[in-house]
Coordinates of C-alpha atoms and ligand atoms in Angstrom, one line a residue:
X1 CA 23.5 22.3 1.7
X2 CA 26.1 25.1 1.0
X3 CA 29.4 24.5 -0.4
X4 CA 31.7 26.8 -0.7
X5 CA 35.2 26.1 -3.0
X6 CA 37.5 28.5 -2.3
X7 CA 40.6 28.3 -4.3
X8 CA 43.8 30.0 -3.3
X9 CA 46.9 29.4 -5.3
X10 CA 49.8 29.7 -3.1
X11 CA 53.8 29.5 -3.8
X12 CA 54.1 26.0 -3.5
X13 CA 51.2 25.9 -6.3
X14 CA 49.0 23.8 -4.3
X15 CA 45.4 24.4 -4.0
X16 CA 43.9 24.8 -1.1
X17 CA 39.6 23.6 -0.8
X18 CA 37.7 25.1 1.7
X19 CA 34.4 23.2 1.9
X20 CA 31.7 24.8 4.5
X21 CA 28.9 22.8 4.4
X22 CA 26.3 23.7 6.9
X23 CA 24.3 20.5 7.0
X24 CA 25.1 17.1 7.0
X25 CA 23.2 14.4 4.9
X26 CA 23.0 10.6 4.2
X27 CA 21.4 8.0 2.3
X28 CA 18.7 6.2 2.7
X29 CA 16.8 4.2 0.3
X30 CA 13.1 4.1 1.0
X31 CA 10.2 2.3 -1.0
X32 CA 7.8 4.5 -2.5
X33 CA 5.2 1.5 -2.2
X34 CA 5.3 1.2 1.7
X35 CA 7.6 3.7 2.8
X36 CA 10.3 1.0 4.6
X37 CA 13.8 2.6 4.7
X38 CA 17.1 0.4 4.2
X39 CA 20.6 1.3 4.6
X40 CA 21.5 0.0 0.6
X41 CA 19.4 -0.1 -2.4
X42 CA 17.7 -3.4 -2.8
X43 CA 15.6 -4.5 -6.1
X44 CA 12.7 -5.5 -4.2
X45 CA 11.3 -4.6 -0.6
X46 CA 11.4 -6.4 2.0
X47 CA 8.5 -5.4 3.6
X48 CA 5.9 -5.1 1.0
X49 CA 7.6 -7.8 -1.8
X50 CA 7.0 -5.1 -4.3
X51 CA 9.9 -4.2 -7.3
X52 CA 11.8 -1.7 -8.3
X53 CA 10.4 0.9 -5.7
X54 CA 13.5 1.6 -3.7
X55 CA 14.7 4.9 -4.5
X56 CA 17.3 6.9 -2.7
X57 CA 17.1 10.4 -1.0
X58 CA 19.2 12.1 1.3
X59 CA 18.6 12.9 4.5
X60 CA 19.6 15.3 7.1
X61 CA 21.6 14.1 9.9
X62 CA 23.1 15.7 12.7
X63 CA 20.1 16.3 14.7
X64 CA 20.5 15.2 18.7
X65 CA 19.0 11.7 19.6
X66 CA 19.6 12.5 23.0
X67 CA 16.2 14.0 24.8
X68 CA 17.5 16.8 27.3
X69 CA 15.3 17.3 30.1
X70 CA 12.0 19.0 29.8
X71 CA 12.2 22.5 31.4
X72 CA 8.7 23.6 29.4
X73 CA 5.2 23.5 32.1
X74 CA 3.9 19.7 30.9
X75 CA 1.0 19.3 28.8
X76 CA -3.1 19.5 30.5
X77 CA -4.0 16.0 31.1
X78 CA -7.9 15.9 31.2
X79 CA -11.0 12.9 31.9
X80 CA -13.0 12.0 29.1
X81 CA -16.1 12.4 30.9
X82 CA -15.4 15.7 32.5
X83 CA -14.8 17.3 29.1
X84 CA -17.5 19.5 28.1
X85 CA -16.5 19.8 24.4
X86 CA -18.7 21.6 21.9
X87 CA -19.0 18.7 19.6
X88 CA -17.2 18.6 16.4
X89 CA -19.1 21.3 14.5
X90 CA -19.2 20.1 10.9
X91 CA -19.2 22.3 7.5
X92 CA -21.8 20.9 5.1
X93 CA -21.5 21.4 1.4
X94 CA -24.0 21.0 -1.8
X95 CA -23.7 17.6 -2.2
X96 CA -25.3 15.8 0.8
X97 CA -23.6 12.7 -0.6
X98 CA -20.0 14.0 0.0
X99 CA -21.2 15.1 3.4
X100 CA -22.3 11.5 4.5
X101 CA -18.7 10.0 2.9
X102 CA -17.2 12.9 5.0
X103 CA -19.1 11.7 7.9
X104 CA -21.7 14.4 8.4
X105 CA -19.4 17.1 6.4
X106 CA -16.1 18.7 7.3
X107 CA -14.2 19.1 10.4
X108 CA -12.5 21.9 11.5
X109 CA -8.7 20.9 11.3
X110 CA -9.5 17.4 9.3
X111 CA -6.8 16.8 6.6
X112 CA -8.2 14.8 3.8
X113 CA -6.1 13.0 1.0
X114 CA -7.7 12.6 -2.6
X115 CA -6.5 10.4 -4.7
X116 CA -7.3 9.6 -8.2
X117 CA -6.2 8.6 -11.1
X118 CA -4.7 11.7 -13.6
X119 CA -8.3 13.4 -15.5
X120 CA -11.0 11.4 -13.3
X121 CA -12.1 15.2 -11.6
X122 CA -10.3 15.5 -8.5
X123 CA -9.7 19.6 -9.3
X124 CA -12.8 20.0 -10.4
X125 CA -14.7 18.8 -7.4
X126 CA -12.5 20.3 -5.2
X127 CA -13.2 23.4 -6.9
X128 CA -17.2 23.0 -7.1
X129 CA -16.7 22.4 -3.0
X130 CA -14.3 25.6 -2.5
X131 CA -16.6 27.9 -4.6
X132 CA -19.6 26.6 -2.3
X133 CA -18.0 27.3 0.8
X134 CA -16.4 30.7 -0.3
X135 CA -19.8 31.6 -1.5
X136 CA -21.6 31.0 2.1
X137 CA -18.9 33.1 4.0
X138 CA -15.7 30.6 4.6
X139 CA -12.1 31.8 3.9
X140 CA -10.6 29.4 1.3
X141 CA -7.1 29.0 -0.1
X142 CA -6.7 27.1 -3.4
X143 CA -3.0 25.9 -3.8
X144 CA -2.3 25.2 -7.1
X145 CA 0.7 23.7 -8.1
X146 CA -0.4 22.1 -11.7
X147 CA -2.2 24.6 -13.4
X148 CA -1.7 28.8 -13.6
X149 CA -4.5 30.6 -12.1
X150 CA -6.0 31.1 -15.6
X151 CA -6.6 27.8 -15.7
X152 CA -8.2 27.4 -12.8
X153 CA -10.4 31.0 -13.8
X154 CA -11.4 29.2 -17.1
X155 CA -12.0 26.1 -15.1
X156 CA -14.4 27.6 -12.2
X157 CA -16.0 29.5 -15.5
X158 CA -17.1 26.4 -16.7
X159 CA -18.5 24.8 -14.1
X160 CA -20.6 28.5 -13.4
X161 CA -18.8 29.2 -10.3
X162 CA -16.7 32.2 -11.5
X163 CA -18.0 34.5 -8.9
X164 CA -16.9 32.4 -6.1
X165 CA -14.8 34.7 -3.6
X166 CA -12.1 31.6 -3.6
X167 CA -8.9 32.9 -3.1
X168 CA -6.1 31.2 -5.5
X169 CA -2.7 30.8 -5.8
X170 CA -0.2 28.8 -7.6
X171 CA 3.1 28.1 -5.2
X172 CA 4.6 24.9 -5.0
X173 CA 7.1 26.0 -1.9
X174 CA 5.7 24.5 1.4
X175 CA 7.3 27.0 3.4
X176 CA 6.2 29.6 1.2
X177 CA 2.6 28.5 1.6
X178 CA 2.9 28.1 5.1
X179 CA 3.8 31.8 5.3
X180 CA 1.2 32.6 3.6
X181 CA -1.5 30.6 5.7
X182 CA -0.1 31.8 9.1
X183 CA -0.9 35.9 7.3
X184 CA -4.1 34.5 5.9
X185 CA -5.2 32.2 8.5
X186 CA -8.3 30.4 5.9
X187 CA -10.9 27.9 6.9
X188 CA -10.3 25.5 4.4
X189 CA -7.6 25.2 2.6
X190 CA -7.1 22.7 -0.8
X191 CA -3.3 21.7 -2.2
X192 CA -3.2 20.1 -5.5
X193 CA -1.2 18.6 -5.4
X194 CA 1.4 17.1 -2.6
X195 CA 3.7 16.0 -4.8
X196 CA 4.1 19.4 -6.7
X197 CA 4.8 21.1 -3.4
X198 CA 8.4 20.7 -1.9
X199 CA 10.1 21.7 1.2
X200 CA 13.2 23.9 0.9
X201 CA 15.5 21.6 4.0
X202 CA 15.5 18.9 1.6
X203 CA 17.8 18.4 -1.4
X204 CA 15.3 15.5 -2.9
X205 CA 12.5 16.2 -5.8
X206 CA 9.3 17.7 -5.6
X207 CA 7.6 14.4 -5.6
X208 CA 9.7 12.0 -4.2
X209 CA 9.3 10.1 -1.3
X210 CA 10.8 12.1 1.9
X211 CA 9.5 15.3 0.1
X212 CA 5.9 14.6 0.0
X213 CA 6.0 13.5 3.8
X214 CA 8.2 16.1 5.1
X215 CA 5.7 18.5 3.5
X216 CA 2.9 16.9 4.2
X217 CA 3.8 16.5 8.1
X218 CA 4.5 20.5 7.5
X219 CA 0.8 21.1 6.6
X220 CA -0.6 18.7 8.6
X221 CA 1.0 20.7 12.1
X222 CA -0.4 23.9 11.0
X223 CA -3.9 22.8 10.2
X224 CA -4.1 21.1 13.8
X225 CA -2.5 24.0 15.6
X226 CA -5.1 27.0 13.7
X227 CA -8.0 24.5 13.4
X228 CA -7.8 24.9 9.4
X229 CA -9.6 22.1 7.2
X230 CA -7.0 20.9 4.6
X231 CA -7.8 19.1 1.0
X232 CA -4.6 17.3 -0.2
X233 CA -5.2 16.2 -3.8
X234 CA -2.6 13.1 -4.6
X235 CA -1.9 11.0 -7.5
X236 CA -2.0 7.7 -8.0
X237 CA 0.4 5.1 -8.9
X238 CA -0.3 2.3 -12.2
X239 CA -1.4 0.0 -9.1
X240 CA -4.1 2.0 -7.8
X241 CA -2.0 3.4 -4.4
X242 CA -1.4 7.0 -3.3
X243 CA 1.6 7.7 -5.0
X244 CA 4.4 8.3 -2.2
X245 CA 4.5 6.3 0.6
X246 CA 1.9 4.3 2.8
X247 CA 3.0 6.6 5.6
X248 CA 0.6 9.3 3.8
X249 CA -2.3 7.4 4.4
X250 CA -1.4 7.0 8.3
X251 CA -0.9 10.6 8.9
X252 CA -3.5 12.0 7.3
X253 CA -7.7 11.8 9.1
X254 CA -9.3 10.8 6.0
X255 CA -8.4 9.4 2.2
X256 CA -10.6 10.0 -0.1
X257 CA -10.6 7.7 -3.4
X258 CA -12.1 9.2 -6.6
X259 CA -13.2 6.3 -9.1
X260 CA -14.4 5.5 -12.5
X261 CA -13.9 5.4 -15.5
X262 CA -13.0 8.1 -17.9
X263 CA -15.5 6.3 -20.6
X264 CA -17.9 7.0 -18.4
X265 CA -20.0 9.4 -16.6
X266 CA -20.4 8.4 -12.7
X267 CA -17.3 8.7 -10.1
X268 CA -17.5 7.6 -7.1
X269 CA -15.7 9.1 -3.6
X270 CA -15.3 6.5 -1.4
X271 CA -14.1 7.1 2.7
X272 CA -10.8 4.2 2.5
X273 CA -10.3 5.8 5.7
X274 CA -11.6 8.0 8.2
X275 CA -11.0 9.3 11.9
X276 CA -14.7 10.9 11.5
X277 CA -16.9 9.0 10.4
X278 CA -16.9 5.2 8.7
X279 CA -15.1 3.9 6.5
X280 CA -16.2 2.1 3.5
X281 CA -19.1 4.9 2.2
X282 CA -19.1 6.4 -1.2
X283 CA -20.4 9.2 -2.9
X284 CA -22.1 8.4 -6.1
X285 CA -21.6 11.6 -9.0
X286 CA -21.6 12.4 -12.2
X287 CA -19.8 14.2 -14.3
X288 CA -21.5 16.5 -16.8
X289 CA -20.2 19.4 -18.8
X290 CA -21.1 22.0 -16.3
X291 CA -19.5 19.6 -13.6
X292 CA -19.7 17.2 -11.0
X293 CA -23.4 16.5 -10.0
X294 CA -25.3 14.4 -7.7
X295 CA -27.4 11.2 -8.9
X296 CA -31.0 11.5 -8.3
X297 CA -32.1 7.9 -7.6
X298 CA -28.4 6.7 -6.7
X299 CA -29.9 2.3 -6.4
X300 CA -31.4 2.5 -9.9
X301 CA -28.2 4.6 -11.6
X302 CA -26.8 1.0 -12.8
X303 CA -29.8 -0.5 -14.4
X304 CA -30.3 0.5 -17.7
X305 CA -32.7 -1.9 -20.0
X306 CA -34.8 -3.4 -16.5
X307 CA -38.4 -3.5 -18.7
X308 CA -36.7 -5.4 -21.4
X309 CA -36.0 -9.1 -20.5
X310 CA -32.9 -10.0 -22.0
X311 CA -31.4 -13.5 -22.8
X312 CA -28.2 -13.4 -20.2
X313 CA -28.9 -10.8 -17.9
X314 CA -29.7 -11.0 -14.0
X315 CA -30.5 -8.5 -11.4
X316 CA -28.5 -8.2 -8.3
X317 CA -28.3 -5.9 -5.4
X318 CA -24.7 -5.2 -4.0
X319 CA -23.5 -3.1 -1.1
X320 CA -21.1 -0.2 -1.3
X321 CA -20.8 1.2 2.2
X322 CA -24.0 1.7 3.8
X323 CA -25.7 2.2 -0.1
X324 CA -27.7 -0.4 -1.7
X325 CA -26.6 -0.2 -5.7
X326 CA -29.0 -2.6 -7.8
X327 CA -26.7 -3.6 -11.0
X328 CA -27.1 -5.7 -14.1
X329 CA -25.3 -8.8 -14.5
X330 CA -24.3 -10.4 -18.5
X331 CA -23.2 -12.8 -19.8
X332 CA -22.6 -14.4 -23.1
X333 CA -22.4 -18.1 -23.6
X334 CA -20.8 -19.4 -26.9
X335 CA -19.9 -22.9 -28.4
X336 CA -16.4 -22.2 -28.4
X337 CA -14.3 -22.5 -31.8
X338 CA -10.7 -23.2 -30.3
X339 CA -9.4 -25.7 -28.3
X340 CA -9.1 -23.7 -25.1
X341 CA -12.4 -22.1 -24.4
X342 CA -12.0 -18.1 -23.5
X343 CA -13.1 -16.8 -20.5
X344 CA -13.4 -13.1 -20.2
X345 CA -14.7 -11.1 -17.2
X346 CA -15.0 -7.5 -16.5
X347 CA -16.4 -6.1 -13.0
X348 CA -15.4 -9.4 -11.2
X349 CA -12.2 -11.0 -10.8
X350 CA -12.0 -13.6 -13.8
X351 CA -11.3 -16.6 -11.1
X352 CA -14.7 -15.6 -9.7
X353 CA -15.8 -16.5 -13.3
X354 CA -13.8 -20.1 -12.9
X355 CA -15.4 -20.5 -9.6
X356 CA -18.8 -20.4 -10.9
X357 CA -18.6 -22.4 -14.2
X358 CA -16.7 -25.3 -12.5
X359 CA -19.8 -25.5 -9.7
X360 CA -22.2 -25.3 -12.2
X361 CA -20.5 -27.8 -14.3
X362 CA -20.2 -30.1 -11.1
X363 CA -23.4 -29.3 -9.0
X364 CA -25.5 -28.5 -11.2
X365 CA -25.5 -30.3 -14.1
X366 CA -24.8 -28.0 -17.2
X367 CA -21.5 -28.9 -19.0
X368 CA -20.0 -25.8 -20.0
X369 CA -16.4 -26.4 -20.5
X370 CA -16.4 -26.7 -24.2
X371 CA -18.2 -23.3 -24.5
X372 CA -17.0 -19.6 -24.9
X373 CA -18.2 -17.4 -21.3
X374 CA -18.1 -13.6 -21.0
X375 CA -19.6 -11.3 -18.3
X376 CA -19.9 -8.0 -17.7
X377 CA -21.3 -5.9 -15.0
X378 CA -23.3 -2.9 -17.0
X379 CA -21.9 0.7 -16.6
X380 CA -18.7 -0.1 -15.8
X381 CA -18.8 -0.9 -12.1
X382 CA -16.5 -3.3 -10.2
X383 CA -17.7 -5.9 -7.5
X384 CA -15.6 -7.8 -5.2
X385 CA -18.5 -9.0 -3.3
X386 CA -19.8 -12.7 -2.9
X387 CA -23.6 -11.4 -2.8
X388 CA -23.6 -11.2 -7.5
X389 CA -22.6 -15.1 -7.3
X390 CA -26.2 -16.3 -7.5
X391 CA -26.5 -13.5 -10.0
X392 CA -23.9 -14.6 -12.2
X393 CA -24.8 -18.1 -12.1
X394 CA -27.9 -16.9 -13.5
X395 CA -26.6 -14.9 -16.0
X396 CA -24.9 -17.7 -16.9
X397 CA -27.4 -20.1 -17.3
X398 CA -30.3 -17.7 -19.2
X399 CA -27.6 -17.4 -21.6
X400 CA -26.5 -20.8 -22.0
X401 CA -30.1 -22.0 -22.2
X402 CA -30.8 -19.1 -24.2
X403 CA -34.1 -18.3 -22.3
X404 CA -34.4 -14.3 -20.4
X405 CA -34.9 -14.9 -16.2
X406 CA -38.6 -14.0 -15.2
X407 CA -39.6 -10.3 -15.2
X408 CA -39.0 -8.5 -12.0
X409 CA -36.6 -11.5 -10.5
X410 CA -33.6 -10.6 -8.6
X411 CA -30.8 -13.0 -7.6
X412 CA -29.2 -12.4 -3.9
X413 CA -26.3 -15.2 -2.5
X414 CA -23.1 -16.4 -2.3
X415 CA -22.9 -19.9 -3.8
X416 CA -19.9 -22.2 -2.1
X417 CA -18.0 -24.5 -3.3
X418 CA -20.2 -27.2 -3.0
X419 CA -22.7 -26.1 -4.9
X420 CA -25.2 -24.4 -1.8
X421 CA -26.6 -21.0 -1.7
X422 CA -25.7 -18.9 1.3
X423 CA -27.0 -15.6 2.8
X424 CA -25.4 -12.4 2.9
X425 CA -25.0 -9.9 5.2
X426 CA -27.7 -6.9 5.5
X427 CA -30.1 -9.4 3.7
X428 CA -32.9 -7.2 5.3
X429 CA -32.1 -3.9 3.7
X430 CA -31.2 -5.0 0.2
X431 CA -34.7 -7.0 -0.7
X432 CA -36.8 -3.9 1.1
X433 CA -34.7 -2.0 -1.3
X434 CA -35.5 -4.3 -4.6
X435 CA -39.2 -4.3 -3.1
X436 CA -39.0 -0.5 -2.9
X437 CA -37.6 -0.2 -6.8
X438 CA -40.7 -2.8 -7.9
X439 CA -39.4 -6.0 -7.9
X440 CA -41.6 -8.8 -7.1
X441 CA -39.3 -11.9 -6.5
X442 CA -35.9 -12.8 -5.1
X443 CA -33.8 -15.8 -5.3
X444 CA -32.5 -16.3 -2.2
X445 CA -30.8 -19.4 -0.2
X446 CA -32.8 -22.3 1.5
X447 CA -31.9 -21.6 4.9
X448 CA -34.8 -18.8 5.8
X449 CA -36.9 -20.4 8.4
X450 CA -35.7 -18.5 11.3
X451 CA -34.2 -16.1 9.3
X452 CA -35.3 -12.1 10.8
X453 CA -34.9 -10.5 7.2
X454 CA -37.1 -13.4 5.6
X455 CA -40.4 -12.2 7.7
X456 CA -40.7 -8.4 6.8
X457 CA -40.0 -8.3 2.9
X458 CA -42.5 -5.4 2.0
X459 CA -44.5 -8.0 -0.5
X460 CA -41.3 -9.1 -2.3
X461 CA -41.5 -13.0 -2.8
X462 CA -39.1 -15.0 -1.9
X463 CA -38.0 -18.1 -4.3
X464 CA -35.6 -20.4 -1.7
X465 CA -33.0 -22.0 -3.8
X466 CA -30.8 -24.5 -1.8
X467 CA -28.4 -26.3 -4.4
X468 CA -27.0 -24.7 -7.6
X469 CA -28.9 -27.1 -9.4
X470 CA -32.4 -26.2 -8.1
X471 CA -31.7 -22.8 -9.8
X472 CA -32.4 -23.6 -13.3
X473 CA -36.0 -24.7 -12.1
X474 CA -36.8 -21.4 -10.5
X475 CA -35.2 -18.5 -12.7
X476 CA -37.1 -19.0 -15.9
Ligands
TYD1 P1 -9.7 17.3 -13.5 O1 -10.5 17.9 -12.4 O2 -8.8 18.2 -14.1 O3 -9.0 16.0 -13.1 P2 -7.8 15.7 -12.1 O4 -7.6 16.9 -11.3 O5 -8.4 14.5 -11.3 O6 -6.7 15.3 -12.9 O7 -10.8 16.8 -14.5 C1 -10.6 16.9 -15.8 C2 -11.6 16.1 -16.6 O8 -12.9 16.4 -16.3 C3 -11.4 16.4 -18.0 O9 -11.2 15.1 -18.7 C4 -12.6 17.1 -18.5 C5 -13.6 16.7 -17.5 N1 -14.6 17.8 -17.2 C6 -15.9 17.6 -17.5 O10 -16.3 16.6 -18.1 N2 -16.8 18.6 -17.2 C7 -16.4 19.8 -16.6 O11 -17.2 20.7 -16.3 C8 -15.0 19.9 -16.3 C9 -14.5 21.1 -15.6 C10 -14.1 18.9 -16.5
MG2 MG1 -6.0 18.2 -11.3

C-alpha cells in the first residue's frame, strides 16, 4: 500500500491530505491452528476449539467476484484409459528408506512439506539429499532463509559433501526467488524455510498466517507448471502441527514429519500424507557426527539388552507403516510410600497404563493399587498402538512378581476390557519377523484355530493365552 500525505498550506491555513492508496485492504482474523477466517477476533476458534490462535492480517480486497466470460480456447479434456503417459519417472536418492517413505523416490513437480521440531536435522538431511542429487547430474536450488551461505558451506563440510555442485542462496523474497527459478529453471528445488520467505502484495509478517500460504500457493504454481520437485522445510508449533495453517497440509502432495528426540540418536521420516505413495511409512535414521545415516538392521535398532533376561521387561513387535519394529517394554513395580500410588508412563499414553493395572487388578488377580507403576518403552520411541498391551501386562507382572519372562518370549495382543486377549492386524508378518530375529515363542490370543497367520510361523511357538489371568502361568 502507498500513501502519499501531501500537505499544502493555503490562505485560509487549512491543510489539505491527499491520500493515494493504490490498494485496498481489510481485516480478517484467521486461526493459525486450522486456518478458519472470521470477520472479528475471537479468543478461541470455532472450528478447531483451539485458544488464543486468532490473529489478524490484512487482506487485499478490491479484486472482481464477478467471473466474465471465458474468451481463452478451453482446457484438453482426455480418457483415462486412452492416456499413454510415461509413468511418473521417480528420482531415487542414497537412502533407499527415504525413497520408500517418498513412495519409490521423488516426483517431478511433487512439493513436499518437512516439518520438525527446531534442531531435530531437517537442514541437514535436506542437504545430505541435495548434495546427492547435484552430485549425479540434477540442477538443485537451496533457499536459505535461516542461515548465510557460510553456514550452510561449514555445514555441507561436515557432513563431507563440500564438493557437491548444489547451488545456494539465501533470499527470503518469494517473488525474488521465483525470478530466479524461472532464469534458472532447477530440478529440485529445497526452501527452508516457508515461514522466513514472504511475498511482497502483502503487508503481513514473514511467518504469519496469509504469508506462508500466499507464498506457498506461489511456489507451488511454478513447480507444477515447469515440472520442478520442491522441498518446503516448516516448523512446528509446541503441539506438534505445521506451524501456519492446516490449509498447508491440503495444498501441498506430501508432508513429511521428522521425529525424535534430541537425547537421542535415531529420527524418523514419516509420509502423514502422500498423493504418491502411502501414507503412514517411515524412514528409520540416525544421526551421527558426519550426518544423517541409514540403520542397518532397522527391526532390531530398539532392542538393546535381548541376551540378558531382565526382571520387568517384555518383548513386543509393533507396526510403523509397513515396518515391523521389535521394542522393549519396562516396567518398575514398587510398594508405594504415599497415599496416592504414582503412575508414570513414557512411550504410551499414561491412561493406557490405568487401563491395564485396573484389568489386571480385576481379571486377573494381582492387586496392584497400593503399589508404585512405571513404564517405559527403551530408546525413546512412542507407541499408540493396542498390539504392546499384552506386552505391558507382562512387563507388569515380571516386575511385580519380581521373576524375568522366559528367554526368547515375545508378547503380541490387545487385551479388552474384560480381561481377553485379542489379535491384531498383520499378525502374519510380525511373528515371521520375531521368528526371523530368533525368537522361539509368542504369546498370542486364544482364538487361533482357523486363524491363516497361526499355520505358517517359520518354527516360532505359539503360547495361546485367552484371559489376562492365564498370562501369569505362561510368561515365566
Ligand atoms: P539442523 O539440520 O540444523 O536442524 P533443523 O534444520 O531441523 O533445525 O540440525 C542441527 C542438529 O543436528 C544440531 O543439533 C547438530 C546436529 N548435527 C549432528 O549431530 N551431526 C551433523 O553432522 C550435523 C550437520 C548436525
Ligand atoms: Mg534448519
Amino acid at each position: 500500500m502507498l500513501r502519499l500525505y501531501g500537505r499544502a498550506r493555503g490562505t485560509s491555513g487549512i491543510f489539505l491530505k491527499i491520500i493515494i492508496m493504490n490498494r485496498k485492504t481489510k481485516s480478517v482474523y484467521v486461526c493459525s491452528s486450522c486456518g478458519e477466517s472470521y470477520p472479528k477476533w475471537m479468543g478461541k476458534c470455532e472450528s478447531c476449539g483451539a485458544w488464543d490462535t486468532i490473529t489478524e492480517f490484512r487482506e487485499p480486497i478490491g479484486l472482481s467476484r464477478t467471473v466474465k466470460s471465458y474468451n481463452a480456447a478451453p482446457p484438453e479434456v482426455i480418457t483415462l484409459a486412452a492416456h499413454k503417459g510415461e509413468s511418473a519417472t521417480r528420482i531415487t536418492c542414497q537412502f533407499p528408506e527415504i525413497d520408500r517413505v517418498l513412495g519409490g523416490g521423488l516426483v517431478k513437480g511433487a512439493v513436499a512439506l518437512l516439518g520438525g521440531d527446531p534442531g531435530i536435522g531437517k537442514s541437514t538431511l535436506l542437504l545430505q539429499l541435495m548434495a546427492h542429487w547435484a552430485s549425479g547430474g540434477k540442477k538443485t536450488l537451496y533457499i536459505s532463509g535461516e542461515e548465510s551461505t557460510e553456514q550452510i558451506v561449514m555445514r555441507a563440510q561436515r557432513l563431507g559433501v563440500g564438493a557437491a555442485p548444489v547451488q545456494m542462496v539465501t533470499e527470503t523474497s518469494v517473488e525474488a526467488v521465483l525470478a530466479l527459478l524461472s532464469a534458472q529453471k532447477p530440478d529440485i528445488v529445497v526452501v527452508d524455510s516457508i515461514q522466513t520467505i514472504f511475498t511482497e502484495q502483502l503487508e503481513s509478517a514473514p511467518g504469519s498466517v496469509s504469508q506462508i500460504r500466499e507464498s506457498t500457493a506461489l511456489l507451488l504454481r511454478f513447480a507444477k507448471a515447469n515440472g520442478t520437485a520442491l522441498f518446503l522445510i516448516g516448523h512446528v508449533t509446541k503441539e506438534g502441527a505445521i506451524a501456519g495453517p492446516r490449509v498447508l497440509e491440503h495444498m501441498v502432495d506430501t508432508v513429511l514429519s521428522f521425529e525424535g528426540d534430541t537425547t537421542y540418536q535415531y529420527r524418523i521420516v514419516r509420509a502423514v500424507k502422500n498423493r504418491f505413495g502411502p501414507s503412514g511409512e517411515i524412514a528409520l535414521l540416525s544421526m551421527s557426527d558426519s550426518g544423517l545415516k541409514e540403520v542397518a538392521n532397522a527391526s532390531e535398532f530398539f532392542l538393546l539388552n535381548r541376551h540378558e533376561p531382565i526382571v520387568g521387561t517384555a518383548i513386543a513387535p509393533i507396526m510403523e507403516g509397513s515396518r515391523i519394529l521389535v521394542v522393549e517394554l519396562q516396567a518398575l513395580v514398587n510398594r508405594s510410600h504415599f497415599g496416592i500410588p504414582q503412575r508414570v508412563a513414557s512411550g504410551i499414553n499414561p491412561r493406557k497404563l490405568s487401563l491395564i493395572l485396573a484389568v489386571l487388578e480385576r481379571h486377573g488377580g494381582s492387586l496392584l493399587g497400593d503399589h508404585d507403576v512405571f513404564f517405559n518403552i527403551a530408546g525413546g520411541l512412542t507407541v499408540a498402538e493396542p498390539s504392546i498391551d499384552l506386552g505391558i501386562a507382562a512387563a507388569i507382572l515380571s516386575s511385580f512378581r519380581s521373576k524375568p519372562l522366559k528367554r526368547e518370549l515375545a508378547c503380541l495382543g490387545e487385551v479388552g476390557l474384560g480381561g481377553e486377549i485379542r489379535p491384531v492386524n498383520n499378525m502374519g508378518g510380525r511373528l515371521r519377523e520375531l521368528s526371523r530375529m530368533g525368537f522361539r515363542e509368542c504369546v498370542v490370543t486364544g482364538s487361533v484355530r482357523n486363524a491363516d497367520w497361526a499355520k505358517n510361523t517359520n518354527g516360532l511357538t505359539l503360547i495361546t493365552c485367552r484371559k489376562i489371568g492365564e498370562l501369569q502361568e505362561v510368561i515365566f
